[in-house]
Short mmCIF file of C-alpha atoms and ligand atoms in Angstrom, two decimals:
data_model
loop_
_atom_site.label_atom_id
_atom_site.label_comp_id
_atom_site.label_asym_id
_atom_site.label_seq_id
_atom_site.Cartn_x
_atom_site.Cartn_y
_atom_site.Cartn_z
CA MET I 23 106.86 -0.14 -24.13
CA SER I 24 104.90 -0.94 -27.21
CA SER I 25 107.33 -3.67 -28.25
CA THR I 26 107.12 -5.18 -24.77
CA ARG I 27 103.39 -5.08 -25.14
CA ASN I 28 103.60 -6.79 -28.50
CA LEU I 29 105.84 -9.45 -27.08
CA PHE I 30 103.36 -10.10 -24.31
CA LEU I 31 100.59 -10.27 -26.86
CA VAL I 32 102.44 -12.80 -28.95
CA LEU I 33 103.45 -14.92 -25.97
CA ILE I 34 100.05 -14.95 -24.37
CA PHE I 35 98.23 -15.43 -27.63
CA SER I 36 100.36 -18.37 -28.65
CA ALA I 37 100.05 -19.90 -25.21
CA ILE I 38 96.28 -19.73 -25.46
CA ALA I 39 96.08 -20.68 -29.11
CA THR I 40 98.32 -23.71 -28.69
CA GLY I 41 95.95 -24.69 -25.93
CA ILE I 42 96.45 -28.34 -25.43
CA SER I 43 99.52 -29.96 -24.06
CA ALA I 44 102.93 -29.94 -25.60
CA HIS I 45 103.61 -33.67 -25.44
CA ASN I 46 103.41 -36.15 -28.27
CA ILE I 47 103.36 -39.80 -27.18
CA THR I 48 104.17 -41.01 -30.70
CA ASP I 49 107.28 -38.91 -30.68
CA ILE I 50 108.26 -39.97 -27.14
CA LEU I 51 108.06 -43.67 -28.03
CA LYS I 52 109.62 -43.28 -31.46
CA ASP I 53 113.10 -43.34 -29.95
CA HIS I 54 112.40 -46.69 -28.26
CA PRO I 55 112.06 -49.45 -30.86
CA GLU I 56 111.18 -51.95 -28.12
CA TYR I 57 107.77 -50.24 -27.88
CA SER I 58 107.16 -50.00 -31.63
CA GLN I 59 104.12 -52.33 -31.51
CA PHE I 60 102.59 -50.46 -28.61
CA ASN I 61 103.25 -47.16 -30.36
CA SER I 62 101.80 -48.37 -33.63
CA TYR I 63 98.58 -49.49 -31.91
CA LEU I 64 98.26 -46.17 -30.12
CA THR I 65 98.31 -44.53 -33.55
CA GLN I 66 95.96 -47.01 -35.24
CA THR I 67 93.38 -46.70 -32.47
CA LYS I 68 93.87 -42.92 -32.32
CA LEU I 69 94.48 -43.26 -28.58
CA ALA I 70 97.64 -41.24 -29.24
CA ASP I 71 95.45 -38.18 -29.89
CA GLU I 72 93.50 -38.82 -26.71
CA ILE I 73 96.75 -39.10 -24.75
CA ASN I 74 98.15 -35.93 -26.32
CA SER I 75 95.01 -34.00 -25.47
CA ARG I 76 95.35 -34.76 -21.74
CA THR I 77 97.75 -33.82 -19.00
CA THR I 78 98.54 -35.43 -15.64
CA ILE I 79 98.53 -38.91 -17.12
CA THR I 80 100.65 -42.03 -16.99
CA VAL I 81 101.08 -44.38 -19.93
CA LEU I 82 101.95 -47.97 -19.03
CA ALA I 83 103.97 -49.07 -22.03
CA LEU I 84 104.35 -52.69 -23.07
CA ASN I 85 107.37 -53.89 -24.96
CA ASN I 86 106.93 -55.80 -28.19
CA GLY I 87 107.04 -59.17 -26.44
CA ALA I 88 104.34 -58.22 -23.94
CA MET I 89 102.30 -56.61 -26.67
CA SER I 90 102.09 -59.81 -28.69
CA ALA I 91 100.21 -61.43 -25.79
CA LEU I 92 97.62 -58.68 -25.98
CA VAL I 93 97.22 -58.42 -29.70
CA GLY I 94 96.77 -62.10 -30.55
CA LYS I 95 93.74 -62.47 -32.74
CA ASN I 96 91.84 -59.69 -31.05
CA PRO I 97 90.03 -57.13 -33.19
CA LEU I 98 91.19 -53.53 -33.01
CA SER I 99 88.20 -52.40 -30.92
CA VAL I 100 89.10 -54.91 -28.20
CA ILE I 101 92.79 -53.99 -28.30
CA LYS I 102 91.77 -50.36 -28.00
CA ASN I 103 89.81 -50.98 -24.80
CA GLU I 104 92.70 -52.98 -23.39
CA LEU I 105 95.13 -50.17 -24.22
CA ARG I 106 92.79 -47.63 -22.63
CA LEU I 107 93.33 -49.56 -19.42
CA HIS I 108 97.03 -48.79 -19.77
CA VAL I 109 96.51 -45.03 -19.63
CA LEU I 110 96.13 -43.84 -16.03
CA LEU I 111 94.44 -40.51 -15.38
CA ASP I 112 97.01 -39.53 -12.77
CA TYR I 113 100.72 -38.83 -12.79
CA TYR I 114 102.96 -41.59 -11.41
CA ASP I 115 106.70 -41.65 -11.65
CA GLY I 116 108.91 -44.33 -10.11
CA GLN I 117 109.13 -42.42 -6.86
CA LYS I 118 105.39 -41.90 -6.46
CA LEU I 119 104.77 -45.61 -7.12
CA HIS I 120 106.78 -46.41 -4.02
CA GLN I 121 104.98 -43.81 -1.92
CA ILE I 122 101.38 -44.89 -2.40
CA SER I 123 99.53 -44.33 0.84
CA LYS I 124 98.76 -47.59 2.64
CA GLY I 125 100.68 -49.31 -0.16
CA THR I 126 97.73 -49.89 -2.47
CA THR I 127 95.40 -47.79 -4.59
CA LEU I 128 92.87 -48.00 -7.38
CA THR I 129 93.48 -45.52 -10.16
CA THR I 130 91.12 -44.41 -12.92
CA THR I 131 92.02 -45.23 -16.52
CA LEU I 132 90.89 -44.00 -19.92
CA TYR I 133 88.71 -47.09 -20.18
CA GLN I 134 86.56 -45.70 -17.37
CA THR I 135 85.89 -42.55 -19.41
CA THR I 136 84.16 -44.55 -22.16
CA GLY I 137 81.17 -45.06 -19.88
CA ASN I 138 81.13 -48.69 -20.99
CA ALA I 139 83.34 -50.15 -18.27
CA PRO I 140 81.24 -52.55 -16.21
CA GLY I 141 81.75 -52.62 -12.44
CA ASN I 142 85.20 -51.38 -11.51
CA SER I 143 86.82 -52.71 -14.68
CA GLY I 144 87.82 -49.16 -15.61
CA PHE I 145 90.28 -49.03 -12.70
CA VAL I 146 93.73 -50.42 -12.18
CA ASN I 147 95.05 -51.66 -8.84
CA ILE I 148 98.58 -50.50 -8.04
CA THR I 149 100.13 -52.15 -5.02
CA ASP I 150 103.55 -51.56 -3.51
CA LEU I 151 104.71 -55.12 -2.89
CA GLN I 152 107.49 -56.21 -0.63
CA GLY I 153 111.05 -56.08 -1.89
CA GLY I 154 110.63 -52.85 -3.84
CA LYS I 155 108.34 -54.43 -6.42
CA VAL I 156 105.23 -52.58 -7.59
CA GLY I 157 102.40 -54.74 -8.88
CA PHE I 158 99.71 -53.75 -11.38
CA GLY I 159 96.47 -55.58 -11.98
CA ALA I 160 92.87 -55.15 -13.00
CA ALA I 161 90.70 -53.84 -10.16
CA ALA I 162 87.97 -56.33 -10.96
CA ALA I 163 87.41 -58.82 -8.15
CA GLY I 164 89.52 -61.94 -8.38
CA SER I 165 92.12 -60.36 -10.65
CA LYS I 166 95.77 -60.95 -9.92
CA LEU I 167 98.50 -58.38 -9.61
CA ASP I 168 100.46 -60.21 -12.25
CA SER I 169 102.09 -57.28 -13.99
CA SER I 170 104.85 -55.26 -12.43
CA TYR I 171 106.72 -52.02 -12.87
CA SER I 172 109.88 -52.57 -14.94
CA LYS I 173 111.32 -49.14 -15.52
CA SER I 174 110.71 -45.53 -16.26
CA VAL I 175 110.73 -44.52 -19.93
CA LYS I 176 110.06 -40.79 -19.91
CA GLN I 177 108.72 -38.11 -17.59
CA ILE I 178 107.48 -34.61 -18.34
CA PRO I 179 106.35 -33.53 -14.86
CA TYR I 180 103.44 -33.36 -14.26
CA ASN I 181 102.01 -33.69 -17.75
CA ILE I 182 102.92 -37.20 -18.81
CA SER I 183 104.85 -40.11 -17.41
CA VAL I 184 105.65 -43.19 -19.46
CA LEU I 185 106.50 -46.32 -17.47
CA GLU I 186 107.17 -49.82 -18.70
CA ILE I 187 105.25 -52.67 -17.08
CA SER I 188 106.10 -56.31 -17.51
CA SER I 189 102.88 -57.67 -18.99
CA PRO I 190 99.44 -56.48 -20.07
CA ILE I 191 96.80 -55.72 -17.46
CA ILE I 192 94.07 -58.02 -18.64
CA VAL I 193 90.39 -57.69 -17.83
CA PRO I 194 88.90 -60.98 -19.02
CA GLY I 195 85.60 -59.24 -19.70
CA ILE I 196 87.18 -56.93 -22.25
CA LEU I 197 88.93 -59.65 -24.16
CA ALA I 198 85.79 -61.77 -24.17
CA ALA I 199 83.58 -58.89 -25.31
CA PRO I 200 82.26 -59.56 -28.77
CA ALA I 201 83.61 -56.80 -30.93
CA PRO I 202 80.70 -54.98 -32.49
CA SER I 203 81.48 -54.89 -36.15
CA ALA I 204 80.70 -51.54 -37.71
CA SER I 205 78.42 -53.19 -40.23
CA ASP I 206 76.25 -54.47 -37.37
CA VAL I 207 75.67 -51.00 -36.04
CA ASN I 208 72.18 -49.66 -36.68
CA ILE I 209 72.87 -45.93 -36.91
CA THR I 210 69.23 -44.87 -36.87
CA ALA I 211 68.41 -47.00 -33.84
CA LEU I 212 71.39 -45.55 -31.96
CA LEU I 213 70.39 -42.01 -32.91
CA GLU I 214 66.79 -42.50 -31.84
CA LYS I 215 67.93 -43.79 -28.48
CA ALA I 216 70.25 -40.79 -28.07
CA GLY I 217 67.45 -38.24 -28.49
CA CYS I 218 68.05 -37.52 -32.18
CA LYS I 219 64.81 -38.85 -33.68
CA THR I 220 64.31 -35.94 -36.07
CA PHE I 221 67.79 -36.32 -37.48
CA ALA I 222 67.40 -40.11 -37.75
CA SER I 223 64.15 -39.82 -39.64
CA LEU I 224 65.60 -37.21 -42.01
CA LEU I 225 68.52 -39.55 -42.73
CA VAL I 226 66.09 -42.33 -43.60
CA SER I 227 63.60 -40.24 -45.63
CA SER I 228 66.37 -38.61 -47.67
CA GLY I 229 68.28 -41.85 -48.17
CA VAL I 230 71.44 -40.23 -46.77
CA VAL I 231 71.67 -43.02 -44.19
CA LYS I 232 72.89 -45.21 -47.09
CA THR I 233 75.69 -42.72 -47.79
CA TYR I 234 76.66 -42.86 -44.13
CA GLU I 235 76.63 -46.65 -44.06
CA SER I 236 78.79 -46.98 -47.13
CA ALA I 237 81.29 -44.49 -45.67
CA ILE I 238 81.76 -46.38 -42.38
CA ALA I 239 84.40 -48.75 -43.68
CA ASP I 240 86.78 -45.85 -44.38
CA GLY I 241 85.99 -44.19 -41.06
CA LEU I 242 83.06 -41.95 -40.23
CA THR I 243 82.26 -39.37 -37.57
CA VAL I 244 78.61 -38.36 -37.20
CA PHE I 245 77.52 -35.11 -35.53
CA ALA I 246 73.86 -35.64 -34.76
CA PRO I 247 71.78 -32.62 -33.70
CA SER I 248 69.42 -33.33 -30.83
CA ASP I 249 65.67 -33.07 -31.33
CA GLU I 250 65.73 -29.75 -29.43
CA ALA I 251 68.29 -28.43 -31.91
CA PHE I 252 65.77 -28.72 -34.74
CA LYS I 253 63.24 -26.70 -32.75
CA ALA I 254 65.64 -23.86 -32.01
CA GLU I 255 65.26 -20.32 -33.31
CA GLY I 256 67.05 -19.66 -36.57
CA VAL I 257 66.87 -23.22 -37.89
CA PRO I 258 65.67 -22.96 -41.48
CA ASP I 259 62.42 -24.63 -42.43
CA LEU I 260 63.77 -27.79 -44.02
CA SER I 261 60.54 -28.41 -45.91
CA LYS I 262 61.34 -25.28 -47.93
CA LEU I 263 64.76 -26.57 -49.02
CA SER I 264 65.29 -28.45 -52.25
CA ASN I 265 65.98 -32.17 -51.94
CA ALA I 266 69.57 -31.58 -53.02
CA ASP I 267 70.06 -29.02 -50.25
CA VAL I 268 68.58 -31.32 -47.62
CA VAL I 269 70.96 -34.06 -48.77
CA ALA I 270 73.93 -31.68 -48.61
CA LEU I 271 72.85 -30.48 -45.15
CA LEU I 272 72.63 -34.04 -43.85
CA GLU I 273 75.91 -35.05 -45.47
CA TYR I 274 77.44 -32.02 -43.78
CA HIS I 275 76.69 -33.64 -40.41
CA ALA I 276 79.23 -36.41 -40.92
CA ALA I 277 82.97 -36.07 -41.28
CA SER I 278 84.93 -38.52 -43.33
CA GLY I 279 87.35 -40.45 -41.15
CA TYR I 280 87.15 -41.79 -37.63
CA ASN I 281 87.59 -38.87 -35.23
CA PRO I 282 87.06 -39.81 -31.59
CA VAL I 283 86.96 -36.93 -29.16
CA GLY I 284 90.70 -36.96 -28.49
CA THR I 285 91.30 -36.55 -32.20
CA LEU I 286 88.81 -33.69 -32.46
CA LYS I 287 90.62 -31.97 -29.62
CA THR I 288 93.97 -32.18 -31.38
CA THR I 289 92.63 -31.30 -34.83
CA LYS I 290 93.89 -27.98 -36.07
CA LYS I 291 93.00 -28.10 -39.76
CA PRO I 292 89.42 -27.85 -41.03
CA ILE I 293 87.81 -31.27 -41.37
CA SER I 294 85.95 -32.27 -44.50
CA THR I 295 82.48 -33.71 -44.40
CA LEU I 296 80.59 -36.07 -46.66
CA ALA I 297 79.17 -32.96 -48.36
CA THR I 298 82.65 -31.78 -49.29
CA ARG I 299 83.10 -31.91 -53.06
CA GLY I 300 86.09 -29.60 -53.42
CA PRO I 301 88.83 -28.11 -51.28
CA GLY I 302 87.55 -25.82 -48.57
CA LYS I 303 83.90 -26.56 -49.32
CA PHE I 304 81.45 -27.73 -46.68
CA ASP I 305 84.11 -28.16 -44.05
CA LEU I 306 84.06 -27.68 -40.30
CA THR I 307 86.60 -26.16 -37.98
CA VAL I 308 87.10 -27.37 -34.45
CA THR I 309 88.11 -25.50 -31.32
CA THR I 310 88.67 -26.84 -27.84
CA ALA I 311 88.38 -25.17 -24.46
CA GLY I 312 89.22 -27.56 -21.67
CA ASP I 313 86.99 -30.56 -22.19
CA GLU I 314 84.55 -28.74 -24.45
CA VAL I 315 84.83 -29.25 -28.17
CA THR I 316 83.06 -26.76 -30.45
CA LEU I 317 82.39 -27.05 -34.17
CA HIS I 318 82.26 -23.94 -36.33
CA THR I 319 80.52 -23.87 -39.68
CA GLY I 320 81.23 -20.28 -40.59
CA VAL I 321 77.55 -19.50 -39.95
CA ALA I 322 77.39 -20.53 -36.32
CA SER I 323 78.93 -22.91 -33.88
CA SER I 324 77.82 -25.85 -31.85
CA ARG I 325 79.07 -27.68 -28.83
CA VAL I 326 79.80 -31.38 -29.23
CA ALA I 327 77.58 -32.69 -26.45
CA ASP I 328 77.76 -36.45 -25.90
CA THR I 329 79.46 -39.47 -27.36
CA VAL I 330 76.83 -41.91 -28.59
CA LEU I 331 79.30 -44.41 -30.00
CA ASP I 332 83.07 -44.59 -30.19
CA SER I 333 83.98 -47.81 -31.88
CA THR I 334 86.68 -47.80 -34.55
CA PRO I 335 85.98 -46.92 -37.39
CA LEU I 336 82.74 -45.17 -36.36
CA ALA I 337 82.23 -42.31 -33.92
CA ILE I 338 78.82 -40.76 -33.29
CA PHE I 339 78.34 -37.59 -31.24
CA THR I 340 75.33 -35.46 -30.43
CA VAL I 341 75.60 -31.73 -31.04
CA ASP I 342 73.50 -28.94 -29.55
CA ASN I 343 72.77 -27.12 -32.79
CA VAL I 344 71.98 -27.98 -36.39
CA LEU I 345 75.19 -27.36 -38.34
CA LEU I 346 74.47 -24.79 -41.04
CA PRO I 347 77.10 -24.71 -43.81
CA THR I 348 77.97 -21.32 -45.31
CA GLU I 349 77.57 -22.82 -48.77
CA LEU I 350 73.82 -23.12 -48.12
CA PHE I 351 73.06 -20.53 -45.51
CA GLY I 352 75.57 -17.74 -45.95
CA LYS I 353 76.92 -15.98 -42.96
CA ALA I 354 73.83 -15.35 -40.93
CA PRO I 355 70.68 -17.43 -41.19
CA SER I 356 69.15 -15.65 -38.25
CA PRO I 357 69.42 -11.91 -38.26
CA ALA I 358 71.66 -10.17 -35.85
CA PRO I 359 70.24 -8.47 -32.80
CA ALA I 360 69.71 -4.81 -33.55
CA GLY I 361 72.96 -2.91 -33.86
CA GLU I 362 75.16 -5.96 -34.17
CA PRO I 363 77.79 -5.33 -36.86
CA VAL I 364 77.15 -8.42 -38.94
CA THR I 365 79.57 -7.51 -41.67
CA SER I 366 82.44 -6.38 -39.50
CA PRO I 367 85.44 -8.24 -40.91
CA SER I 368 87.26 -8.58 -37.62
CA PRO I 369 85.59 -9.78 -34.45
CA ALA I 370 85.31 -6.93 -32.02
CA PRO I 371 87.44 -7.72 -28.97
CA THR I 372 84.95 -6.44 -26.49
CA ILE I 373 84.91 -8.06 -23.11
CA ALA I 374 81.61 -6.60 -22.10
CA SER I 375 79.41 -9.66 -22.20
CA PRO I 376 80.46 -13.26 -21.72
CA THR I 377 76.94 -14.27 -22.68
CA PRO I 378 76.46 -16.66 -25.57
CA ALA I 379 77.40 -14.84 -28.72
CA PRO I 380 74.80 -14.66 -31.44
CA ALA I 381 75.56 -16.70 -34.50
CA SER I 382 76.24 -13.61 -36.51
CA VAL I 383 79.40 -12.78 -34.61
CA GLU I 384 81.06 -15.88 -36.01
CA ALA I 385 84.18 -14.97 -37.94
CA PRO I 386 83.18 -14.54 -41.53
CA SER I 387 84.27 -17.34 -43.79
CA PRO I 388 85.99 -16.43 -47.03
CA LEU I 389 83.51 -18.73 -48.72
CA ALA I 390 80.70 -16.44 -47.77
CA ALA I 391 81.92 -14.10 -50.48
CA SER I 392 79.92 -16.04 -53.04
CA PRO I 393 76.27 -15.03 -52.89
CA PRO I 394 74.71 -17.15 -50.20
CA ALA I 395 71.35 -18.76 -50.69
CA PRO I 396 68.92 -16.68 -48.71
CA PRO I 397 67.67 -18.32 -45.58
CA THR I 398 64.02 -19.21 -45.59
CA GLY I 399 63.23 -17.29 -42.44
CA THR I 400 62.92 -13.56 -42.79
CA PRO I 401 64.78 -11.28 -40.43
CA ALA I 402 61.56 -10.12 -38.81
CA GLU I 403 60.85 -13.60 -37.52
CA ALA I 404 63.73 -13.82 -35.11
CA PRO I 405 63.56 -12.23 -31.71
CA ALA I 406 65.84 -9.32 -31.13
CA ASP I 407 67.82 -10.93 -28.38
CA GLY I 408 66.92 -14.61 -28.34
CA PRO I 409 69.90 -16.91 -28.03
CA SER I 410 70.45 -18.18 -31.53
CA ASP I 411 72.69 -21.01 -30.47
CA GLY I 412 70.09 -23.47 -29.42
CA PRO I 413 69.02 -25.00 -26.17
CA ALA I 414 72.50 -25.37 -24.77
CA GLY I 415 72.51 -21.78 -23.70
CA SER I 416 69.77 -22.50 -21.21
CA GLU I 417 71.58 -25.41 -19.64
CA ASN I 418 74.26 -25.40 -16.96
CA SER I 419 75.52 -21.92 -17.48
CA THR I 420 78.87 -22.45 -15.86
CA ALA I 421 81.69 -20.23 -16.93
CA ASP I 422 83.07 -23.07 -19.02
CA ASN I 423 79.84 -23.66 -20.83
CA ALA I 424 79.28 -20.01 -21.47
CA ALA I 425 82.78 -19.59 -22.79
CA VAL I 426 82.50 -22.16 -25.51
CA HIS I 427 79.53 -20.40 -27.03
CA VAL I 428 81.43 -17.19 -27.34
CA ASN I 429 83.13 -16.60 -30.61
CA ALA I 430 86.61 -18.03 -30.00
CA PRO I 431 88.75 -15.33 -31.67
CA ALA I 432 86.83 -12.61 -29.86
CA LEU I 433 87.23 -14.41 -26.58
CA LEU I 434 90.96 -14.86 -27.12
CA ALA I 435 91.38 -11.25 -28.10
CA ALA I 436 89.42 -10.21 -25.05
CA LEU I 437 91.52 -12.38 -22.75
CA VAL I 438 94.71 -11.03 -24.23
CA THR I 439 93.49 -7.49 -23.80
CA VAL I 440 92.58 -8.07 -20.18
CA ILE I 441 95.79 -9.86 -19.32
CA CYS I 442 97.98 -7.36 -21.09
CA SER I 443 96.36 -4.36 -19.56
CA ALA I 444 96.62 -5.99 -16.15
CA LEU I 445 100.29 -6.73 -16.69
CA LEU I 446 101.22 -3.44 -18.21
CA SER I 447 99.14 -0.99 -16.27
C1 NAG F 6 102.48 -29.20 -19.72
O1 NAG F 6 101.24 -28.92 -20.36
C2 NAG F 6 100.92 -27.55 -20.47
C3 NAG F 6 99.59 -27.41 -21.15
O2 NAG F 6 98.66 -28.23 -20.62
C4 NAG F 6 101.97 -26.84 -21.29
O3 NAG F 6 101.68 -25.47 -21.33
C5 NAG F 6 103.32 -27.05 -20.66
O4 NAG F 6 104.31 -26.48 -21.47
C6 NAG F 6 103.60 -28.54 -20.49
N1 NAG F 6 104.83 -28.71 -19.77
C7 NAG F 6 105.91 -29.23 -20.30
C8 NAG F 6 107.10 -29.33 -19.42
O5 NAG F 6 105.90 -29.64 -21.47
C1 NAG F 7 103.78 -36.50 -33.12
O1 NAG F 7 105.01 -37.10 -33.49
C2 NAG F 7 104.94 -37.90 -34.67
C3 NAG F 7 106.28 -38.60 -34.84
O2 NAG F 7 107.34 -37.74 -34.61
C4 NAG F 7 104.58 -37.00 -35.84
O3 NAG F 7 104.49 -37.75 -37.01
C5 NAG F 7 103.23 -36.35 -35.55
O4 NAG F 7 102.87 -35.45 -36.58
C6 NAG F 7 103.26 -35.60 -34.23
N1 NAG F 7 101.90 -35.16 -33.90
C7 NAG F 7 101.62 -33.89 -33.63
C8 NAG F 7 100.21 -33.62 -33.31
O5 NAG F 7 102.46 -33.02 -33.63
C1 NAG F 8 94.70 -54.48 -4.86
O1 NAG F 8 94.83 -55.87 -4.99
C2 NAG F 8 95.35 -56.50 -3.80
C3 NAG F 8 95.57 -57.96 -4.12
O2 NAG F 8 94.44 -58.52 -4.68
C4 NAG F 8 94.37 -56.30 -2.66
O3 NAG F 8 94.89 -56.88 -1.47
C5 NAG F 8 94.18 -54.81 -2.45
O4 NAG F 8 93.20 -54.58 -1.44
C6 NAG F 8 93.73 -54.13 -3.73
N1 NAG F 8 93.74 -52.71 -3.53
C7 NAG F 8 92.64 -51.97 -3.51
C8 NAG F 8 92.81 -50.50 -3.24
O5 NAG F 8 91.52 -52.43 -3.72
C1 NAG F 9 67.45 -50.04 -37.48
O1 NAG F 9 66.64 -49.42 -36.49
C2 NAG F 9 65.46 -48.82 -37.03
C3 NAG F 9 64.79 -48.04 -35.93
O2 NAG F 9 64.93 -48.62 -34.68
C4 NAG F 9 64.57 -49.90 -37.62
O3 NAG F 9 63.40 -49.33 -38.14
C5 NAG F 9 65.35 -50.60 -38.72
O4 NAG F 9 64.60 -51.67 -39.23
C6 NAG F 9 66.68 -51.13 -38.20
N1 NAG F 9 67.47 -51.58 -39.33
C7 NAG F 9 68.02 -52.78 -39.38
C8 NAG F 9 68.79 -53.11 -40.60
O5 NAG F 9 67.89 -53.58 -38.47
C1 NAG F 10 73.99 -30.14 -16.33
O1 NAG F 10 74.05 -30.42 -14.96
C2 NAG F 10 73.35 -31.60 -14.59
C3 NAG F 10 73.37 -31.70 -13.09
O2 NAG F 10 74.51 -31.10 -12.53
C4 NAG F 10 74.03 -32.78 -15.28
O3 NAG F 10 73.33 -33.97 -14.96
C5 NAG F 10 74.00 -32.58 -16.78
O4 NAG F 10 74.71 -33.61 -17.42
C6 NAG F 10 74.64 -31.25 -17.12
N1 NAG F 10 74.49 -31.01 -18.55
C7 NAG F 10 75.46 -30.52 -19.28
C8 NAG F 10 75.13 -30.28 -20.70
O5 NAG F 10 76.58 -30.27 -18.84
#
């Protein structure tokens, strides 16, 4: 009985922990040298991560000949948008292509999810033509159905289907779009517009914006706390920090490397930040639940809220909470609600309350063993039961939203406990 139980535990736990899908588009295409260009661009643009983080999708692969028409002299950001148009957010295999109701449909693509697709340029028109031919074209008015289905490459029902089409689906608007060069991007202006004025002004006053700018060329991912985040309970008084600590805190809000959301979702190792000076220092861990991505500092966690910019090599996101590194703030900047076992080494797998977990329940980081700098706020200042994870808690409290604020290991343990007792009772 107990070994059965253990087996269940292991199976269920690994199913949950693995989380995202089992497919790997790079690996699927690796065995087909005729798509090597297409595959290489999926990797360079990190669209491969985005594809791997989704299910129920169809990838319209282009062979090396067709790919050369797309690549031309276009910059990577333009190629990326074009390739996004070749990832359909629905599952089509050869059979389904021939069974489209009324013979024609518009299907949503990854390009639509960027929020930057004008008109219906984020959609692809699939039409079952006479003679068994299936045509593909941009949905934009006046576009031709000048690409067609060639053959099936690989199907993993109903997670991913890879089909070859004869030529690229071109939206003239995308190819004509001037590629914003990363050096043209005004980070502070973008942040101000996205509701992160406090963060933007701190970057400027501390000079850290220069560090950000010089890191862009090698890839940069910014996690910008919203203005509300700085007003939340438990945020240390920054005016009481030394200049060096403010700099480290701000550098901690940017990861080295370009990590669009699909990459964050598939990231399993801790990611280093611009504050990282040695292995395991000032890093962030990432967890994903459905479409929600959560960053964990070791002190507390924060939801990744919105994408402000996703343009290779720079990604900018807003986050709900100020990210407090353990190196500066120890385990718990805001005191635990009365009775909360702050120092408990293992998260208690209680299922009692799916309410947002207080920051102090975060799994302790091994780094916290070194004496943490005391937070500026004193324990008495924090309310006994105020949500310490920022304004997000007050927003759309759907089950999904609530779940991502709960300490992930505790949530998993709780789920496993519930499922196992249901199965075994
Ligand atoms: C499809 O994806 C789910 C996760 O989203 C995964 O559990 C399952 O194993 C995948 N199916 C196949 C056949 O790979
Ligand atoms: C996907 O497959 C490629 C090629 O086999 C491999 O290099 C890569 O690490 C795999 N990615 C993941 C996330 O497993
Ligand atoms: C797809 O394009 C064809 C040809 O331009 C057009 O006749 C058809 O109405 C379009 N389909 C949809 C769903 O808009
Ligand atoms: C960037 O935007 C900020 C705020 O909008 C402005 O003050 C600054 O001059 C701009 N920088 C450049 C280089 O244009
Ligand atoms: C909350 O819901 C509103 C309306 O349904 C929506 O506009 C908003 O984007 C949602 N916010 C979040 C953080 O999900």
